[in-house]
């Protein structure tokens, strides 16, 4: 009798394991339609996977034995787990992530089958005491704000798709607003542009300083000044740049090559060779990878008025 009972138990155990091993049907997880989360006085808010989950069912496994995991969209693939393989069961948003976000809710059965759904999340500030705004700053090398700089923000997100829009700095050289520039998980870039008042700050004195630099009599003492001297923007300073600027001063032409009046460099960029800022080519935008969590909310650029090597341009024009 004991032997029969043992054999019967072994049969059920074996058949159950076999059944689990051959199970290829993932569980069905149904997400809530949307959810709103509000930050409090610490300017952060956390939520658990169950807050976003409506129902979970499986063809074999009891729902209590199904593992649930969660992550912000675009930040990974497959079932969310930590380095030890444990499910990640919560997410945290900061004040800088105000606005529309999205999370992935995952369910996995004992056979390893998994499925997911996505929940749009609106993050707000319940306390109204946080400082969540993003800030974009464009300043001259002398730290004066540059007015009317166009700021193109463009990128893509795996849930919200591609996006693009333009902001414009005020007289202070800043643009700031509530929330972030893009949902967390976005790959995007901020690109400044200003193509007005080409003659601003350009005079014969600049021509003299550029000529001395070319002749080796007196080198321009800043990578920004050397960038400003490259009037035709071909990556070097030559006598042709002097010709381009002279035509501009004399009114023979009314703009500069490539349609740029200013060039912008991320303020934290360190030139490998300040005496030749064109090698390697310097960046003219700030790029944010989709892995940034949360995405940065402060962007600063140094603006260079082309042709103005003595920093006499009026940044308010």
mmCIF file of C-alpha atoms in Angstrom:
data_model
loop_
_atom_site.group_PDB
_atom_site.id
_atom_site.type_symbol
_atom_site.label_atom_id
_atom_site.label_comp_id
_atom_site.label_asym_id
_atom_site.label_seq_id
_atom_site.Cartn_x
_atom_site.Cartn_y
_atom_site.Cartn_z
ATOM 1 C CA UNK A 1 0.000 0.000 0.000
ATOM 2 C CA UNK A 2 2.793 2.365 0.907
ATOM 3 C CA UNK A 3 4.618 1.460 -2.292
ATOM 4 C CA UNK A 4 1.513 2.157 -4.383
ATOM 5 C CA UNK A 5 0.987 5.502 -2.676
ATOM 6 C CA UNK A 6 4.607 6.471 -3.311
ATOM 7 C CA UNK A 7 4.377 5.482 -6.970
ATOM 8 C CA UNK A 8 1.179 7.433 -7.375
ATOM 9 C CA UNK A 9 2.776 10.508 -5.780
ATOM 10 C CA UNK A 10 5.843 10.149 -7.994
ATOM 11 C CA UNK A 11 3.613 9.878 -11.049
ATOM 12 C CA UNK A 12 1.761 13.065 -10.205
ATOM 13 C CA UNK A 13 5.026 14.886 -9.456
ATOM 14 C CA UNK A 14 6.628 13.718 -12.683
ATOM 15 C CA UNK A 15 3.593 14.475 -14.796
ATOM 16 C CA UNK A 16 3.269 17.933 -13.183
ATOM 17 C CA UNK A 17 6.904 18.768 -13.895
ATOM 18 C CA UNK A 18 6.573 17.455 -17.434
ATOM 19 C CA UNK A 19 3.430 19.502 -17.891
ATOM 20 C CA UNK A 20 5.193 22.635 -16.626
ATOM 21 C CA UNK A 21 8.203 21.998 -18.873
ATOM 22 C CA UNK A 22 6.036 21.598 -21.960
ATOM 23 C CA UNK A 23 3.820 24.585 -21.150
ATOM 24 C CA UNK A 24 4.406 27.228 -23.836
ATOM 25 C CA UNK A 25 1.372 29.389 -23.204
ATOM 26 C CA UNK A 26 2.204 32.687 -21.462
ATOM 27 C CA UNK A 27 -0.004 34.088 -18.728
ATOM 28 C CA UNK A 28 -2.420 36.855 -19.622
ATOM 29 C CA UNK A 29 -1.877 40.126 -17.779
ATOM 30 C CA UNK A 30 -4.392 42.925 -18.167
ATOM 31 C CA UNK A 31 -3.229 46.414 -17.201
ATOM 32 C CA UNK A 32 -5.285 49.260 -15.867
ATOM 33 C CA UNK A 33 -6.174 51.801 -18.517
ATOM 34 C CA UNK A 34 -4.137 54.625 -17.005
ATOM 35 C CA UNK A 35 -3.003 55.874 -13.620
ATOM 36 C CA UNK A 36 -2.087 59.186 -11.999
ATOM 37 C CA UNK A 37 0.751 59.434 -9.476
ATOM 38 C CA UNK A 38 1.466 62.514 -7.372
ATOM 39 C CA UNK A 39 4.805 63.450 -5.847
ATOM 40 C CA UNK A 40 4.845 64.659 -2.255
ATOM 41 C CA UNK A 41 7.246 66.764 -0.194
ATOM 42 C CA UNK A 42 10.270 64.633 -1.100
ATOM 43 C CA UNK A 43 9.474 65.276 -4.777
ATOM 44 C CA UNK A 44 9.340 61.542 -5.471
ATOM 45 C CA UNK A 45 6.598 58.966 -5.787
ATOM 46 C CA UNK A 46 6.840 55.168 -5.840
ATOM 47 C CA UNK A 47 4.234 52.650 -6.947
ATOM 48 C CA UNK A 48 4.084 48.869 -7.016
ATOM 49 C CA UNK A 49 3.293 46.535 -9.854
ATOM 50 C CA UNK A 50 -0.060 45.633 -8.321
ATOM 51 C CA UNK A 51 -1.083 49.295 -8.543
ATOM 52 C CA UNK A 52 -1.000 48.995 -12.336
ATOM 53 C CA UNK A 53 -2.398 45.459 -12.695
ATOM 54 C CA UNK A 54 -6.052 44.663 -13.308
ATOM 55 C CA UNK A 55 -6.088 40.857 -13.718
ATOM 56 C CA UNK A 56 -3.631 38.007 -14.264
ATOM 57 C CA UNK A 57 -4.641 34.551 -15.527
ATOM 58 C CA UNK A 58 -2.797 31.479 -16.745
ATOM 59 C CA UNK A 59 -3.774 28.226 -18.424
ATOM 60 C CA UNK A 60 -2.025 26.073 -15.793
ATOM 61 C CA UNK A 61 -0.406 28.049 -12.983
ATOM 62 C CA UNK A 62 -2.420 29.354 -10.088
ATOM 63 C CA UNK A 63 -2.394 33.147 -10.239
ATOM 64 C CA UNK A 64 -0.734 33.245 -6.823
ATOM 65 C CA UNK A 65 2.313 31.483 -8.291
ATOM 66 C CA UNK A 66 2.779 33.918 -11.154
ATOM 67 C CA UNK A 67 5.652 36.399 -10.806
ATOM 68 C CA UNK A 68 4.947 40.057 -11.561
ATOM 69 C CA UNK A 69 7.527 42.652 -12.572
ATOM 70 C CA UNK A 70 7.555 46.283 -13.675
ATOM 71 C CA UNK A 71 9.833 48.840 -15.357
ATOM 72 C CA UNK A 72 9.568 52.181 -17.105
ATOM 73 C CA UNK A 73 9.091 51.649 -20.822
ATOM 74 C CA UNK A 74 12.103 51.570 -23.181
ATOM 75 C CA UNK A 75 14.583 50.800 -20.370
ATOM 76 C CA UNK A 76 15.001 47.085 -21.008
ATOM 77 C CA UNK A 77 13.654 43.929 -22.586
ATOM 78 C CA UNK A 78 12.164 40.763 -21.179
ATOM 79 C CA UNK A 79 10.900 40.160 -17.675
ATOM 80 C CA UNK A 80 12.174 42.879 -15.260
ATOM 81 C CA UNK A 81 14.601 41.358 -12.753
ATOM 82 C CA UNK A 82 17.521 42.560 -10.650
ATOM 83 C CA UNK A 83 21.078 41.219 -10.788
ATOM 84 C CA UNK A 84 20.075 38.250 -8.602
ATOM 85 C CA UNK A 85 17.147 37.354 -10.798
ATOM 86 C CA UNK A 86 14.509 38.651 -8.386
ATOM 87 C CA UNK A 87 11.487 40.410 -9.916
ATOM 88 C CA UNK A 88 11.529 44.197 -9.837
ATOM 89 C CA UNK A 89 8.177 45.078 -8.342
ATOM 90 C CA UNK A 90 8.169 48.883 -8.026
ATOM 91 C CA UNK A 91 9.007 52.067 -9.924
ATOM 92 C CA UNK A 92 9.905 55.550 -8.679
ATOM 93 C CA UNK A 93 9.295 58.859 -10.434
ATOM 94 C CA UNK A 94 10.903 62.166 -9.480
ATOM 95 C CA UNK A 95 9.649 65.715 -9.779
ATOM 96 C CA UNK A 96 11.628 66.116 -12.995
ATOM 97 C CA UNK A 97 9.416 63.464 -14.585
ATOM 98 C CA UNK A 98 6.212 65.442 -14.374
ATOM 99 C CA UNK A 99 3.889 64.810 -17.280
ATOM 100 C CA UNK A 100 3.109 61.684 -19.275
ATOM 101 C CA UNK A 101 5.214 58.584 -18.661
ATOM 102 C CA UNK A 102 4.580 54.875 -19.230
ATOM 103 C CA UNK A 103 5.438 51.593 -17.498
ATOM 104 C CA UNK A 104 5.536 47.956 -18.596
ATOM 105 C CA UNK A 105 3.814 45.369 -16.396
ATOM 106 C CA UNK A 106 5.076 41.803 -16.837
ATOM 107 C CA UNK A 107 3.766 38.410 -15.727
ATOM 108 C CA UNK A 108 5.787 35.153 -15.792
ATOM 109 C CA UNK A 109 4.619 31.605 -15.009
ATOM 110 C CA UNK A 110 6.655 28.760 -13.502
ATOM 111 C CA UNK A 111 7.533 27.483 -16.976
ATOM 112 C CA UNK A 112 9.207 30.808 -17.803
ATOM 113 C CA UNK A 113 6.535 32.032 -20.217
ATOM 114 C CA UNK A 114 5.911 35.766 -19.937
ATOM 115 C CA UNK A 115 3.783 38.532 -21.364
ATOM 116 C CA UNK A 116 3.360 42.247 -20.738
ATOM 117 C CA UNK A 117 1.121 45.257 -21.098
ATOM 118 C CA UNK A 118 1.721 49.018 -20.906
ATOM 119 C CA UNK A 119 0.131 51.590 -18.620
ATOM 120 C CA UNK A 120 0.259 55.345 -19.383
ATOM 121 C CA UNK A 121 1.150 57.265 -16.213
ATOM 122 C CA UNK A 122 0.605 60.938 -15.501
ATOM 123 C CA UNK A 123 2.998 62.246 -12.855
ATOM 124 C CA UNK A 124 1.854 65.367 -10.977
ATOM 125 C CA UNK A 125 2.944 67.361 -7.923
ATOM 126 C CA UNK A 126 0.355 67.029 -5.177
ATOM 127 C CA UNK A 127 2.385 69.046 -2.681
ATOM 128 C CA UNK A 128 3.037 71.932 -5.108
ATOM 129 C CA UNK A 129 6.354 72.368 -3.313
ATOM 130 C CA UNK A 130 8.762 70.654 -5.708
ATOM 131 C CA UNK A 131 11.061 72.312 -8.193
ATOM 132 C CA UNK A 132 10.461 70.081 -11.186
ATOM 133 C CA UNK A 133 11.118 72.363 -14.119
ATOM 134 C CA UNK A 134 13.606 71.625 -16.848
ATOM 135 C CA UNK A 135 16.033 74.398 -17.690
ATOM 136 C CA UNK A 136 17.879 75.153 -20.946
ATOM 137 C CA UNK A 137 20.485 77.906 -20.872
ATOM 138 C CA UNK A 138 22.392 79.556 -23.714
ATOM 139 C CA UNK A 139 25.157 81.963 -22.692
ATOM 140 C CA UNK A 140 28.147 83.686 -24.252
ATOM 141 C CA UNK A 141 31.673 82.764 -23.133
ATOM 142 C CA UNK A 142 31.328 85.757 -20.782
ATOM 143 C CA UNK A 143 28.179 84.190 -19.228
ATOM 144 C CA UNK A 144 25.685 86.658 -20.713
ATOM 145 C CA UNK A 145 22.302 85.205 -21.683
ATOM 146 C CA UNK A 146 21.631 84.940 -25.431
ATOM 147 C CA UNK A 147 18.169 86.055 -26.481
ATOM 148 C CA UNK A 148 15.964 84.341 -29.078
ATOM 149 C CA UNK A 149 17.899 81.107 -29.429
ATOM 150 C CA UNK A 150 15.771 78.407 -31.040
ATOM 151 C CA UNK A 151 15.982 75.105 -29.188
ATOM 152 C CA UNK A 152 14.975 72.104 -31.256
ATOM 153 C CA UNK A 153 14.027 69.060 -29.188
ATOM 154 C CA UNK A 154 13.593 65.847 -31.168
ATOM 155 C CA UNK A 155 13.725 62.140 -30.448
ATOM 156 C CA UNK A 156 11.794 58.917 -30.168
ATOM 157 C CA UNK A 157 10.225 56.689 -27.529
ATOM 158 C CA UNK A 158 9.187 53.053 -27.868
ATOM 159 C CA UNK A 159 5.647 53.799 -26.669
ATOM 160 C CA UNK A 160 5.003 57.474 -27.406
ATOM 161 C CA UNK A 161 6.697 57.261 -30.846
ATOM 162 C CA UNK A 162 8.756 60.115 -32.361
ATOM 163 C CA UNK A 163 8.439 63.712 -31.237
ATOM 164 C CA UNK A 164 9.841 67.115 -32.069
ATOM 165 C CA UNK A 165 9.170 70.686 -31.054
ATOM 166 C CA UNK A 166 10.881 74.053 -30.761
ATOM 167 C CA UNK A 167 11.418 76.345 -27.786
ATOM 168 C CA UNK A 168 12.918 79.855 -27.821
ATOM 169 C CA UNK A 169 15.039 81.455 -25.082
ATOM 170 C CA UNK A 170 14.089 84.735 -23.433
ATOM 171 C CA UNK A 171 16.373 87.729 -22.939
ATOM 172 C CA UNK A 172 17.973 85.911 -20.005
ATOM 173 C CA UNK A 173 19.081 83.176 -22.385
ATOM 174 C CA UNK A 174 16.883 80.613 -20.610
ATOM 175 C CA UNK A 175 13.838 78.491 -21.223
ATOM 176 C CA UNK A 176 12.312 76.574 -18.365
ATOM 177 C CA UNK A 177 9.094 74.662 -17.927
ATOM 178 C CA UNK A 178 7.288 72.097 -15.817
ATOM 179 C CA UNK A 179 8.343 68.470 -16.100
ATOM 180 C CA UNK A 180 10.946 66.980 -18.399
ATOM 181 C CA UNK A 181 11.695 67.553 -22.065
ATOM 182 C CA UNK A 182 10.710 63.968 -22.904
ATOM 183 C CA UNK A 183 9.313 60.854 -21.194
ATOM 184 C CA UNK A 184 11.874 58.698 -19.400
ATOM 185 C CA UNK A 185 13.153 56.075 -21.827
ATOM 186 C CA UNK A 186 13.348 58.528 -24.733
ATOM 187 C CA UNK A 187 16.370 58.964 -26.930
ATOM 188 C CA UNK A 188 16.462 62.648 -27.804
ATOM 189 C CA UNK A 189 18.654 65.655 -28.546
ATOM 190 C CA UNK A 190 18.546 69.393 -27.835
ATOM 191 C CA UNK A 191 19.955 71.501 -30.682
ATOM 192 C CA UNK A 192 20.308 75.320 -30.401
ATOM 193 C CA UNK A 193 20.146 77.567 -33.457
ATOM 194 C CA UNK A 194 20.341 81.296 -34.049
ATOM 195 C CA UNK A 195 20.685 82.733 -37.530
ATOM 196 C CA UNK A 196 19.881 86.424 -37.171
ATOM 197 C CA UNK A 197 21.836 89.733 -37.191
ATOM 198 C CA UNK A 198 24.975 88.372 -38.862
ATOM 199 C CA UNK A 199 26.872 91.641 -38.461
ATOM 200 C CA UNK A 200 26.308 91.753 -34.688
ATOM 201 C CA UNK A 201 29.727 92.177 -33.029
ATOM 202 C CA UNK A 202 31.687 91.915 -36.291
ATOM 203 C CA UNK A 203 34.080 94.804 -37.006
ATOM 204 C CA UNK A 204 37.424 95.553 -38.626
ATOM 205 C CA UNK A 205 39.031 94.990 -35.236
ATOM 206 C CA UNK A 206 37.997 91.331 -35.501
ATOM 207 C CA UNK A 207 39.624 91.140 -38.932
ATOM 208 C CA UNK A 208 42.890 92.424 -37.462
ATOM 209 C CA UNK A 209 42.829 89.864 -34.624
ATOM 210 C CA UNK A 210 42.033 87.002 -36.991
ATOM 211 C CA UNK A 211 44.801 88.065 -39.394
ATOM 212 C CA UNK A 212 47.339 88.153 -36.542
ATOM 213 C CA UNK A 213 46.242 84.651 -35.542
ATOM 214 C CA UNK A 214 46.675 83.355 -39.101
ATOM 215 C CA UNK A 215 50.131 84.949 -39.421
ATOM 216 C CA UNK A 216 51.247 83.580 -36.056
ATOM 217 C CA UNK A 217 51.769 87.048 -34.595
ATOM 218 C CA UNK A 218 49.168 86.758 -31.823
ATOM 219 C CA UNK A 219 47.201 83.555 -31.363
ATOM 220 C CA UNK A 220 43.576 83.702 -30.331
ATOM 221 C CA UNK A 221 43.593 82.616 -26.701
ATOM 222 C CA UNK A 222 40.316 80.664 -26.492
ATOM 223 C CA UNK A 223 38.805 77.767 -28.448
ATOM 224 C CA UNK A 224 35.590 79.812 -28.645
ATOM 225 C CA UNK A 225 37.435 82.706 -30.303
ATOM 226 C CA UNK A 226 38.951 80.295 -32.819
ATOM 227 C CA UNK A 227 35.494 78.891 -33.580
ATOM 228 C CA UNK A 228 34.253 82.459 -34.051
ATOM 229 C CA UNK A 229 37.099 83.139 -36.494
ATOM 230 C CA UNK A 230 36.018 80.263 -38.756
ATOM 231 C CA UNK A 231 33.572 82.412 -40.718
ATOM 232 C CA UNK A 232 32.867 79.874 -43.462
ATOM 233 C CA UNK A 233 32.681 77.019 -40.933
ATOM 234 C CA UNK A 234 35.021 74.672 -42.778
ATOM 235 C CA UNK A 235 36.933 73.573 -39.667
ATOM 236 C CA UNK A 236 39.959 75.845 -40.019
ATOM 237 C CA UNK A 237 40.897 79.509 -39.821
ATOM 238 C CA UNK A 238 42.371 80.897 -43.054
ATOM 239 C CA UNK A 239 42.574 84.138 -45.015
ATOM 240 C CA UNK A 240 39.360 83.128 -46.752
ATOM 241 C CA UNK A 241 37.525 83.669 -43.456
ATOM 242 C CA UNK A 242 38.839 87.235 -43.413
ATOM 243 C CA UNK A 243 37.501 87.715 -46.955
ATOM 244 C CA UNK A 244 34.062 86.396 -45.934
ATOM 245 C CA UNK A 245 33.863 88.756 -42.958
ATOM 246 C CA UNK A 246 35.137 91.736 -44.965
ATOM 247 C CA UNK A 247 32.335 91.222 -47.493
ATOM 248 C CA UNK A 248 29.865 91.139 -44.613
ATOM 249 C CA UNK A 249 31.217 94.386 -43.128
ATOM 250 C CA UNK A 250 31.175 96.137 -46.531
ATOM 251 C CA UNK A 251 27.598 95.034 -47.189
ATOM 252 C CA UNK A 252 28.525 92.948 -50.227
ATOM 253 C CA UNK A 253 26.802 90.017 -48.499
ATOM 254 C CA UNK A 254 24.269 90.082 -45.681
ATOM 255 C CA UNK A 255 24.740 86.625 -44.205
ATOM 256 C CA UNK A 256 27.360 84.000 -43.451
ATOM 257 C CA UNK A 257 27.857 80.574 -45.035
ATOM 258 C CA UNK A 258 25.669 77.671 -43.848
ATOM 259 C CA UNK A 259 22.982 80.037 -42.591
ATOM 260 C CA UNK A 260 24.396 80.323 -39.077
ATOM 261 C CA UNK A 261 25.028 83.499 -37.146
ATOM 262 C CA UNK A 262 25.920 81.664 -33.926
ATOM 263 C CA UNK A 263 27.369 78.262 -33.084
ATOM 264 C CA UNK A 264 26.689 76.473 -29.822
ATOM 265 C CA UNK A 265 28.776 74.033 -27.799
ATOM 266 C CA UNK A 266 27.606 72.062 -24.727
ATOM 267 C CA UNK A 267 28.983 74.104 -21.820
ATOM 268 C CA UNK A 268 30.588 71.108 -20.129
ATOM 269 C CA UNK A 269 32.458 70.011 -23.256
ATOM 270 C CA UNK A 270 36.232 69.878 -22.713
ATOM 271 C CA UNK A 271 38.176 70.539 -25.909
ATOM 272 C CA UNK A 272 40.912 67.875 -26.270
ATOM 273 C CA UNK A 273 43.087 70.457 -28.021
ATOM 274 C CA UNK A 274 41.955 74.028 -27.214
ATOM 275 C CA UNK A 275 44.386 75.403 -29.813
ATOM 276 C CA UNK A 276 42.492 73.462 -32.493
ATOM 277 C CA UNK A 277 38.869 73.033 -31.398
ATOM 278 C CA UNK A 278 37.939 71.507 -34.758
ATOM 279 C CA UNK A 279 39.908 68.288 -34.195
ATOM 280 C CA UNK A 280 37.994 66.286 -33.250
ATOM 281 C CA UNK A 281 34.790 67.998 -34.307
ATOM 282 C CA UNK A 282 33.064 69.528 -31.292
ATOM 283 C CA UNK A 283 29.429 68.649 -30.526
ATOM 284 C CA UNK A 284 26.752 71.225 -31.337
ATOM 285 C CA UNK A 285 23.885 69.591 -29.474
ATOM 286 C CA UNK A 286 23.268 67.602 -26.308
ATOM 287 C CA UNK A 287 22.184 64.011 -26.833
ATOM 288 C CA UNK A 288 20.373 61.978 -24.170
ATOM 289 C CA UNK A 289 20.341 58.145 -24.445
ATOM 290 C CA UNK A 290 17.156 56.213 -23.751
ATOM 291 C CA UNK A 291 18.885 54.545 -20.766
ATOM 292 C CA UNK A 292 18.907 57.794 -18.746
ATOM 293 C CA UNK A 293 16.595 57.284 -15.743
ATOM 294 C CA UNK A 294 15.427 59.895 -15.139
ATOM 295 C CA UNK A 295 16.426 61.995 -18.115
ATOM 296 C CA UNK A 296 18.462 65.101 -17.226
ATOM 297 C CA UNK A 297 16.480 68.308 -16.773
ATOM 298 C CA UNK A 298 19.300 70.856 -17.104
ATOM 299 C CA UNK A 299 21.000 71.721 -20.390
ATOM 300 C CA UNK A 300 23.559 74.479 -20.849
ATOM 301 C CA UNK A 301 25.267 75.728 -24.006
ATOM 302 C CA UNK A 302 28.011 78.240 -24.725
ATOM 303 C CA UNK A 303 27.135 80.358 -27.749
ATOM 304 C CA UNK A 304 29.763 81.749 -30.122
ATOM 305 C CA UNK A 305 28.900 84.683 -32.391
ATOM 306 C CA UNK A 306 30.603 83.927 -35.691
ATOM 307 C CA UNK A 307 33.090 86.612 -36.662
ATOM 308 C CA UNK A 308 33.179 88.161 -33.181
ATOM 309 C CA UNK A 309 36.547 87.191 -31.713
ATOM 310 C CA UNK A 310 36.682 89.997 -29.127
ATOM 311 C CA UNK A 311 33.244 89.201 -27.602
ATOM 312 C CA UNK A 312 31.689 92.549 -28.485
ATOM 313 C CA UNK A 313 28.398 91.146 -29.815
ATOM 314 C CA UNK A 314 25.151 92.124 -28.098
ATOM 315 C CA UNK A 315 23.551 88.823 -26.956
ATOM 316 C CA UNK A 316 20.192 90.586 -26.632
ATOM 317 C CA UNK A 317 19.877 91.123 -30.399
#
